[in-house]
Coordinates of C-alpha atoms in Angstrom, one line a residue:
M1 CA -4.4 -136.4 -27.9
T2 CA -5.1 -139.7 -26.2
A3 CA -3.7 -140.4 -22.7
P4 CA -0.5 -142.4 -22.8
D5 CA -0.3 -146.0 -21.6
H6 CA 1.6 -146.0 -18.2
T7 CA 2.4 -149.7 -18.4
P8 CA 6.1 -150.3 -18.6
P9 CA 7.2 -150.6 -22.3
S10 CA 8.4 -154.0 -23.3
P11 CA 12.1 -154.2 -24.3
P12 CA 12.7 -154.0 -28.0
R13 CA 13.0 -157.2 -29.9
A14 CA 16.5 -157.8 -31.2
A15 CA 16.9 -157.7 -34.9
P16 CA 19.6 -159.8 -36.6
A17 CA 22.9 -158.3 -35.6
P18 CA 24.9 -156.7 -38.4
A19 CA 28.0 -158.7 -39.4
E20 CA 31.1 -157.9 -37.4
D21 CA 34.7 -158.6 -38.2
A22 CA 37.2 -160.4 -35.9
A23 CA 37.8 -157.2 -33.9
G24 CA 34.0 -156.6 -33.4
D25 CA 33.9 -153.7 -35.9
L26 CA 30.8 -153.2 -38.0
I27 CA 32.9 -151.2 -40.4
P28 CA 36.7 -151.1 -40.8
F29 CA 38.1 -149.1 -38.0
R30 CA 40.4 -147.0 -40.3
Q31 CA 37.4 -146.1 -42.4
A32 CA 35.5 -145.0 -39.3
V33 CA 38.4 -142.9 -38.2
R34 CA 38.6 -141.1 -41.6
A35 CA 34.9 -140.4 -41.4
W36 CA 35.0 -139.0 -37.9
F37 CA 38.0 -136.8 -38.8
T38 CA 36.1 -135.4 -41.8
I39 CA 33.1 -134.7 -39.6
S40 CA 35.3 -133.0 -37.0
L41 CA 36.4 -130.4 -39.5
Q42 CA 32.8 -129.4 -40.3
T43 CA 31.4 -129.0 -36.8
F44 CA 30.9 -125.2 -36.8
G45 CA 27.7 -123.5 -35.6
G46 CA 27.0 -125.0 -32.2
P47 CA 25.2 -128.3 -31.4
A48 CA 22.5 -127.8 -33.9
G49 CA 25.0 -127.6 -36.8
Q50 CA 27.1 -130.4 -35.4
I51 CA 24.2 -132.8 -35.1
A52 CA 23.1 -131.8 -38.6
V53 CA 26.5 -132.8 -39.9
M54 CA 26.4 -136.2 -38.3
Q55 CA 22.8 -136.7 -39.4
R56 CA 23.7 -136.0 -43.1
T57 CA 26.9 -138.0 -43.0
L58 CA 26.0 -141.0 -40.9
V59 CA 22.3 -141.4 -41.5
E60 CA 21.7 -140.0 -45.0
D61 CA 25.0 -140.4 -46.9
K62 CA 26.8 -143.4 -45.5
R63 CA 23.7 -145.2 -44.1
W64 CA 25.6 -146.5 -41.1
I65 CA 22.8 -145.9 -38.6
G66 CA 19.0 -145.6 -39.0
Q67 CA 17.1 -142.4 -38.2
Q68 CA 15.2 -143.8 -35.2
R69 CA 18.4 -145.2 -33.7
F70 CA 20.1 -141.8 -34.2
N71 CA 17.2 -140.0 -32.5
H72 CA 17.2 -142.5 -29.6
A73 CA 20.9 -141.9 -29.0
L74 CA 20.5 -138.2 -29.3
S75 CA 17.7 -138.2 -26.7
Y76 CA 19.9 -140.0 -24.2
C77 CA 22.7 -137.5 -24.8
M78 CA 20.4 -134.6 -24.3
L79 CA 19.6 -135.8 -20.8
L80 CA 23.3 -135.9 -19.9
P81 CA 25.4 -133.1 -18.6
G82 CA 28.0 -132.0 -21.2
P83 CA 28.1 -131.3 -24.9
E84 CA 25.4 -133.5 -26.4
A85 CA 26.9 -133.5 -29.9
Q86 CA 30.2 -134.9 -28.8
Q87 CA 28.4 -137.5 -26.7
L88 CA 26.3 -138.5 -29.7
A89 CA 29.5 -139.0 -31.6
I90 CA 30.9 -141.2 -28.8
Y91 CA 27.7 -143.2 -28.7
I92 CA 27.6 -143.8 -32.5
G93 CA 31.3 -144.6 -32.5
W94 CA 30.7 -147.2 -29.8
L95 CA 27.8 -148.7 -31.8
L96 CA 30.0 -149.0 -34.9
N97 CA 33.4 -150.0 -33.4
G98 CA 33.0 -150.7 -29.7
T99 CA 35.0 -148.9 -27.0
R100 CA 37.9 -147.9 -29.4
G101 CA 35.3 -146.5 -31.8
G102 CA 33.8 -144.3 -29.1
L103 CA 37.2 -143.1 -28.0
A104 CA 38.2 -142.2 -31.6
A105 CA 35.0 -140.5 -32.4
G106 CA 34.9 -138.4 -29.2
T107 CA 38.5 -137.4 -29.4
L108 CA 38.5 -136.5 -33.0
F109 CA 35.3 -134.5 -32.5
V110 CA 37.1 -132.0 -30.1
L111 CA 40.7 -132.2 -31.2
P112 CA 40.7 -129.6 -34.0
G113 CA 38.8 -127.2 -31.8
V114 CA 41.2 -127.6 -28.9
L115 CA 44.2 -126.9 -31.1
A116 CA 42.6 -124.0 -32.9
L117 CA 41.3 -122.3 -29.7
L118 CA 44.7 -122.7 -28.0
A119 CA 46.3 -120.8 -30.9
L120 CA 43.6 -118.1 -30.8
S121 CA 43.9 -117.7 -27.0
A122 CA 47.6 -117.2 -27.4
L123 CA 47.1 -114.6 -30.1
Y124 CA 44.6 -112.8 -27.9
V125 CA 46.9 -112.7 -24.9
G126 CA 49.9 -111.7 -27.0
F127 CA 48.2 -109.2 -29.3
G128 CA 44.8 -108.4 -27.8
T129 CA 45.6 -104.7 -27.4
T130 CA 46.5 -104.1 -31.0
A131 CA 44.0 -102.2 -33.2
A132 CA 43.5 -105.2 -35.5
I133 CA 42.6 -107.7 -32.7
T134 CA 40.5 -105.1 -31.0
G135 CA 38.6 -104.5 -34.2
L136 CA 38.0 -108.2 -34.8
F137 CA 36.5 -108.6 -31.3
A138 CA 34.5 -105.5 -31.7
G139 CA 32.7 -107.2 -34.5
L140 CA 32.6 -110.8 -33.2
A141 CA 31.1 -109.9 -29.8
P142 CA 27.9 -108.3 -31.1
A143 CA 27.5 -111.1 -33.6
V144 CA 27.4 -113.6 -30.7
V145 CA 24.4 -111.7 -29.3
A146 CA 22.5 -112.5 -32.6
I147 CA 23.8 -116.1 -32.6
V148 CA 22.5 -116.8 -29.1
A149 CA 19.2 -115.2 -29.9
Q150 CA 18.9 -117.5 -32.9
A151 CA 19.5 -120.5 -30.5
V152 CA 16.6 -119.3 -28.3
W153 CA 14.4 -119.1 -31.4
R154 CA 15.3 -122.5 -32.8
V155 CA 15.0 -124.4 -29.5
G156 CA 11.9 -122.6 -28.5
R157 CA 10.1 -123.2 -31.8
R158 CA 10.8 -126.9 -31.7
S159 CA 10.2 -127.5 -28.0
L160 CA 7.5 -125.2 -26.7
T161 CA 4.5 -126.9 -28.2
H162 CA 2.0 -126.1 -25.4
P163 CA 1.4 -123.0 -23.1
A164 CA 2.5 -125.1 -20.1
L165 CA 5.9 -125.6 -21.7
I166 CA 6.1 -121.9 -22.5
G167 CA 5.4 -121.2 -18.9
L168 CA 8.1 -123.5 -17.8
A169 CA 10.6 -121.7 -20.1
V170 CA 9.6 -118.3 -18.8
A171 CA 9.8 -119.5 -15.2
S172 CA 13.3 -120.9 -15.8
F173 CA 14.4 -117.6 -17.3
A174 CA 12.9 -115.6 -14.4
A175 CA 14.5 -117.9 -11.8
L176 CA 18.0 -117.4 -13.3
A177 CA 17.8 -113.8 -14.5
L178 CA 15.8 -112.2 -11.6
F179 CA 16.3 -114.4 -8.6
A180 CA 19.7 -116.0 -9.1
V181 CA 18.4 -119.6 -8.5
P182 CA 21.3 -122.1 -8.9
F183 CA 21.4 -123.6 -12.4
P184 CA 21.3 -127.3 -11.3
A185 CA 18.2 -126.6 -9.2
V186 CA 16.4 -125.1 -12.3
I187 CA 17.3 -128.2 -14.4
A188 CA 16.2 -130.7 -11.7
A189 CA 12.9 -128.9 -11.2
A190 CA 12.3 -128.9 -14.9
A191 CA 12.9 -132.6 -15.2
A192 CA 10.5 -133.2 -12.3
I193 CA 7.8 -130.9 -13.8
G194 CA 8.1 -132.7 -17.2
W195 CA 7.5 -136.0 -15.5
L196 CA 4.5 -134.6 -13.6
L197 CA 3.0 -133.1 -16.7
A198 CA 3.3 -136.5 -18.5
R199 CA 1.6 -138.2 -15.6
Y200 CA -1.2 -135.8 -14.7
A201 CA -1.6 -133.6 -17.8
P202 CA -0.3 -135.7 -20.8
H203 CA -2.1 -133.5 -23.3
T204 CA 0.6 -130.8 -22.6
L205 CA 3.4 -132.9 -24.0
K206 CA 3.3 -133.4 -27.7
P207 CA 5.4 -136.3 -28.8
S208 CA 8.2 -135.7 -31.2
A209 CA 7.3 -136.5 -34.8
A210 CA 9.2 -139.5 -36.3
H211 CA 11.6 -138.4 -38.9
T212 CA 12.8 -140.6 -41.7
A213 CA 16.0 -140.3 -43.7
G214 CA 14.3 -140.7 -47.0
N215 CA 14.5 -143.6 -49.4
G216 CA 17.7 -145.6 -49.8
P217 CA 19.4 -148.8 -48.8
A218 CA 18.8 -150.2 -45.3
P219 CA 21.1 -148.8 -42.7
L220 CA 24.1 -150.8 -41.5
I221 CA 22.6 -150.8 -37.9
P222 CA 18.9 -151.5 -38.1
D223 CA 16.7 -149.3 -35.9
D224 CA 15.5 -152.3 -33.8
A225 CA 18.9 -154.1 -33.5
L226 CA 20.4 -154.4 -30.0
H227 CA 24.1 -153.7 -29.5
H228 CA 26.2 -156.9 -29.0
E229 CA 27.6 -155.7 -25.6
P230 CA 25.0 -156.3 -22.9
P231 CA 25.0 -154.3 -19.6
S232 CA 26.5 -156.0 -16.6
R233 CA 27.5 -155.0 -13.1
R234 CA 31.1 -156.1 -13.6
R235 CA 31.4 -154.0 -16.8
A236 CA 29.8 -151.0 -15.1
V237 CA 32.1 -151.1 -12.1
R238 CA 35.2 -151.5 -14.3
I239 CA 34.3 -148.5 -16.5
L240 CA 33.2 -146.3 -13.5
L241 CA 36.5 -146.9 -11.6
T242 CA 38.6 -146.4 -14.7
G243 CA 36.8 -143.2 -15.7
L244 CA 36.9 -141.7 -12.2
V245 CA 40.7 -142.4 -11.9
L246 CA 41.4 -140.9 -15.3
W247 CA 39.2 -137.9 -14.5
T248 CA 40.6 -137.1 -11.0
I249 CA 44.3 -138.0 -11.2
P250 CA 45.3 -134.8 -13.1
V251 CA 43.4 -132.6 -10.7
A252 CA 45.0 -134.4 -7.7
A253 CA 48.5 -134.1 -9.2
V254 CA 48.1 -130.4 -9.9
A255 CA 46.8 -129.8 -6.3
A256 CA 49.8 -131.7 -4.9
L257 CA 52.3 -129.9 -7.1
T258 CA 50.9 -126.3 -7.0
G259 CA 49.0 -126.3 -3.7
P260 CA 45.3 -126.4 -2.9
G261 CA 44.9 -122.6 -3.3
S262 CA 46.5 -122.3 -6.7
T263 CA 44.6 -121.2 -9.8
F264 CA 45.1 -124.6 -11.4
T265 CA 43.5 -126.4 -8.5
A266 CA 40.6 -124.0 -8.5
Q267 CA 40.1 -124.4 -12.2
G268 CA 40.4 -128.2 -12.1
L269 CA 37.8 -128.4 -9.3
F270 CA 35.4 -125.8 -10.7
F271 CA 35.3 -127.1 -14.3
S272 CA 35.0 -130.7 -13.0
G273 CA 31.9 -129.5 -11.2
T274 CA 30.5 -127.7 -14.2
A275 CA 31.0 -130.9 -16.3
L276 CA 28.4 -132.5 -14.0
V277 CA 25.8 -129.7 -14.4
T278 CA 26.1 -128.6 -18.1
F279 CA 22.7 -129.9 -19.1
G280 CA 21.4 -128.5 -22.4
G281 CA 24.9 -127.9 -23.8
A282 CA 27.1 -124.9 -23.7
Y283 CA 24.5 -122.2 -24.2
A284 CA 22.6 -123.4 -21.2
V285 CA 25.5 -123.3 -18.7
L286 CA 27.7 -120.4 -20.0
A287 CA 25.8 -117.9 -17.9
Y288 CA 26.7 -119.8 -14.8
V289 CA 30.3 -120.2 -15.9
A290 CA 30.5 -116.6 -16.8
Q291 CA 29.1 -115.5 -13.5
Q292 CA 31.6 -117.6 -11.5
A293 CA 34.6 -117.0 -13.7
V294 CA 34.1 -113.2 -13.8
Q295 CA 32.6 -112.3 -10.5
H296 CA 33.8 -115.0 -8.1
Y297 CA 37.3 -116.0 -9.4
G298 CA 38.2 -112.9 -11.4
W299 CA 39.9 -114.9 -14.2
L300 CA 38.6 -112.6 -16.9
S301 CA 36.2 -109.7 -17.5
A302 CA 32.6 -110.0 -18.7
G303 CA 33.6 -108.5 -22.1
E304 CA 36.4 -111.1 -22.4
M305 CA 33.9 -113.9 -21.7
V306 CA 31.9 -112.7 -24.7
R307 CA 35.0 -112.6 -26.8
G308 CA 35.9 -116.1 -25.7
L309 CA 32.5 -117.3 -26.9
A310 CA 33.1 -115.5 -30.2
L311 CA 36.4 -117.4 -30.6
A312 CA 34.7 -120.7 -29.8
E313 CA 32.0 -119.9 -32.4
T314 CA 34.8 -119.6 -35.0
T315 CA 36.4 -123.0 -34.3
P316 CA 35.1 -126.5 -34.9
G317 CA 33.9 -128.6 -32.0
P318 CA 31.6 -128.0 -29.0
L319 CA 31.0 -124.4 -27.8
I320 CA 31.7 -125.4 -24.2
M321 CA 35.3 -125.3 -25.5
V322 CA 35.1 -121.6 -24.4
V323 CA 36.1 -122.8 -20.9
Q324 CA 39.6 -123.5 -22.3
F325 CA 39.8 -119.8 -23.2
V326 CA 38.7 -118.9 -19.7
A327 CA 41.3 -121.1 -18.1
F328 CA 44.0 -119.9 -20.4
L329 CA 43.5 -116.3 -19.4
G330 CA 43.0 -117.0 -15.7
A331 CA 46.2 -119.1 -15.4
Y332 CA 48.2 -116.7 -17.5
R333 CA 47.3 -113.8 -15.2
D334 CA 47.9 -115.8 -12.0
P335 CA 50.6 -118.3 -12.9
G336 CA 52.1 -118.8 -9.4
A337 CA 55.7 -120.0 -9.7
L338 CA 55.3 -121.0 -13.3
N339 CA 56.1 -119.1 -16.5
P340 CA 52.8 -117.4 -17.5
W341 CA 52.7 -119.1 -20.9
T342 CA 53.4 -122.5 -19.3
A343 CA 50.7 -121.8 -16.7
A344 CA 48.3 -120.8 -19.4
L345 CA 48.9 -124.0 -21.4
L346 CA 48.6 -126.1 -18.2
G347 CA 45.3 -124.5 -17.2
A348 CA 43.8 -124.8 -20.6
L349 CA 44.7 -128.5 -21.1
L350 CA 43.6 -129.4 -17.5
T351 CA 40.3 -127.7 -18.0
T352 CA 39.8 -129.4 -21.4
W353 CA 40.6 -132.8 -19.8
V354 CA 38.1 -132.5 -16.9
T355 CA 35.4 -131.1 -19.2
F356 CA 35.5 -133.9 -21.8
V357 CA 36.6 -137.0 -20.0
P358 CA 33.2 -137.3 -18.2
C359 CA 31.5 -137.5 -21.6
F360 CA 33.2 -140.8 -22.4
L361 CA 32.4 -142.1 -18.9
F362 CA 28.7 -141.2 -19.2
I363 CA 28.3 -142.9 -22.6
F364 CA 30.4 -146.1 -22.0
L365 CA 28.6 -146.5 -18.6
G366 CA 25.1 -145.8 -19.7
A367 CA 24.8 -146.7 -23.4
P368 CA 24.3 -150.5 -22.9
Y369 CA 21.4 -149.8 -20.5
I370 CA 19.9 -147.1 -22.7
E371 CA 19.9 -149.6 -25.6
R372 CA 17.4 -151.7 -23.7
L373 CA 15.3 -148.7 -22.5
R374 CA 14.0 -147.4 -25.8
G375 CA 10.6 -145.8 -25.6
N376 CA 10.7 -145.2 -21.8
R377 CA 8.1 -142.6 -21.2
S378 CA 9.6 -141.3 -18.0
V379 CA 12.9 -140.5 -19.7
S380 CA 11.0 -138.8 -22.6
A381 CA 8.9 -136.7 -20.2
A382 CA 12.0 -135.6 -18.2
L383 CA 13.7 -134.6 -21.5
T384 CA 10.7 -132.6 -22.5
G385 CA 10.8 -130.6 -19.3
I386 CA 14.5 -130.0 -19.4
T387 CA 14.4 -128.9 -23.0
A388 CA 11.6 -126.4 -22.2
A389 CA 13.7 -125.0 -19.3
V390 CA 16.8 -124.8 -21.6
V391 CA 14.9 -122.2 -23.7
G392 CA 14.7 -120.0 -20.7
V393 CA 18.3 -120.7 -19.8
I394 CA 19.5 -119.7 -23.2
A395 CA 17.4 -116.6 -23.1
N396 CA 19.1 -115.7 -19.9
L397 CA 22.5 -116.1 -21.6
A398 CA 21.4 -113.9 -24.5
L399 CA 20.4 -111.2 -22.0
Y400 CA 23.7 -111.4 -20.2
F401 CA 25.7 -111.1 -23.4
A402 CA 23.6 -108.4 -24.8
E403 CA 23.9 -106.2 -21.7
H404 CA 27.7 -106.6 -21.5
T405 CA 28.2 -106.1 -25.2
L406 CA 25.9 -103.3 -26.0
F407 CA 26.4 -101.2 -22.8
T408 CA 29.4 -100.2 -20.8
S409 CA 27.6 -99.9 -17.5
I410 CA 25.2 -102.3 -15.8
N411 CA 23.5 -101.5 -12.5
T412 CA 21.9 -104.3 -10.3
Y413 CA 18.9 -103.4 -8.2
T414 CA 18.2 -105.7 -5.2
A415 CA 14.9 -106.1 -3.3
G416 CA 14.7 -109.2 -1.2
P417 CA 15.3 -112.2 -3.4
L418 CA 14.9 -110.1 -6.5
Q419 CA 18.2 -109.1 -8.3
L420 CA 17.4 -107.1 -11.4
P421 CA 20.4 -106.1 -13.7
L422 CA 19.6 -103.0 -15.7
P423 CA 21.9 -101.3 -18.3
D424 CA 22.5 -97.6 -18.2
P425 CA 20.9 -96.3 -21.4
A426 CA 23.5 -93.4 -21.5
T427 CA 26.3 -96.0 -22.0
I428 CA 25.0 -97.7 -25.1
R429 CA 27.6 -98.5 -27.7
P430 CA 26.3 -97.4 -31.1
A431 CA 28.7 -99.4 -33.3
A432 CA 28.2 -102.6 -31.3
L433 CA 24.4 -102.1 -31.6
G434 CA 24.7 -101.6 -35.4
I435 CA 26.8 -104.7 -35.8
A436 CA 24.5 -106.8 -33.7
L437 CA 21.5 -105.7 -35.8
A438 CA 23.5 -106.5 -39.0
A439 CA 24.2 -110.0 -37.6
A440 CA 20.6 -110.5 -36.8
L441 CA 19.7 -109.5 -40.4
L442 CA 22.2 -112.0 -41.8
I443 CA 21.2 -114.9 -39.6
F444 CA 17.4 -114.5 -39.4
K445 CA 16.5 -112.8 -42.7
L446 CA 19.2 -114.0 -45.1
R447 CA 19.8 -117.3 -43.3
W448 CA 23.5 -117.1 -43.5
S449 CA 25.7 -119.6 -41.7
V450 CA 27.3 -118.8 -38.3
L451 CA 30.8 -118.8 -39.7
R452 CA 29.9 -116.6 -42.7
T453 CA 28.1 -114.1 -40.4
L454 CA 31.1 -114.0 -38.0
G455 CA 33.4 -113.2 -40.9
V456 CA 31.3 -110.3 -42.0
C457 CA 30.9 -108.9 -38.5
A458 CA 34.6 -109.2 -37.8
A459 CA 35.3 -107.1 -40.9
L460 CA 32.7 -104.6 -39.8
G461 CA 34.3 -104.4 -36.3
L462 CA 37.7 -103.9 -37.8
G463 CA 36.5 -101.1 -40.0
A464 CA 34.7 -99.4 -37.1
V465 CA 37.9 -99.4 -35.1
L466 CA 40.0 -98.2 -37.9
V467 CA 37.7 -95.2 -38.6
G468 CA 37.2 -94.5 -35.0
L469 CA 33.4 -95.0 -34.7
P470 CA 32.1 -94.5 -31.1
G471 CA 31.0 -97.6 -29.2
T472 CA 33.8 -100.0 -30.3

């Protein structure tokens, strides 16, 4: 591999802009809304599945955007905190229909999942102790272990193209699993290491292969066309101030009405913070969220955290939506002066707001600049480092879920900075282990979809509870 040229890349030459209507839309706005709503109903299976749906619909079928342009937008979204699939939808919606297109795409992307998970959370709180609900979760939780393991495999196979990157992934896993290094520090270090590797050992970073969408008509937005809205200081200040006000007003209002020590204030502040450090998507940050929500705040148990992820897996939209379930349970159990159900709804909606509003801010603020920074080698190198570290982060999440799903007792051994969690072999759950192995067979061997696998495992869990198998 030849050493990369470190001279700054020249900005892309603008291709002829696609024709716009009087409102600045490249396609009719109502047509775009229908397309985004259809996409939102198919976004099962985590970010990989969600990105695949947009790839097929927008790049291959409708030909609204070219493959290189799609990849460039995705690369920027991967560098941002928050759910990259939703941010990609906002970015493409902005390309097609401006600000209102980004708002429509991003909102529709999460709306079906928000409504579905609210209903499922209420069912869990109201009927979670019944045999039927217990059985369903007894099957869903072990299936999540296999699903997260598949995520480790997919990301690792695509990203770890050199021993140096494998070492970075292993180091990230060890830092989180064995030494409790803060997640943001791991991500920041990975970005810096990626940049250093590109500068001093460029052979360790294999560039991504260019993918094409196949033969067909030219896309509506050519790969080399610049968006009509140029970056400007005035625009950036306006968007930044608007976004910060919209983001913070609900948290400030809740703090003023319920007190700084209320569950709602704690949830608003905590999930506002996690919205800024969720690099790599939901899988990468859920171990951190689980640790804080379970051990520090006590909003739910470790087993319930796994069940919440199982619920999020069964609904469309980003997997980070599981934080809505966390907030629902925490607010219901500590409602303060409110009715528990009102408190649960308030906590869930507040958490959803502070989690997803920043996504719109990041895209609207940065997209015009990113449009003029295509091919920047520093950005690409940082992304490579972060992606390698995310493999280790997801592996840590898989370990966390496996321990708390397949065993009933976990002992942590401490020696200096080392914190080693080890399950008690005598407390293994045979039924959960069997369902997890069945899920792994369906996903890895038979290549079943996530939703189909969850359905089968839910049925297995229900059957195990009804016949009284041990370990459910």
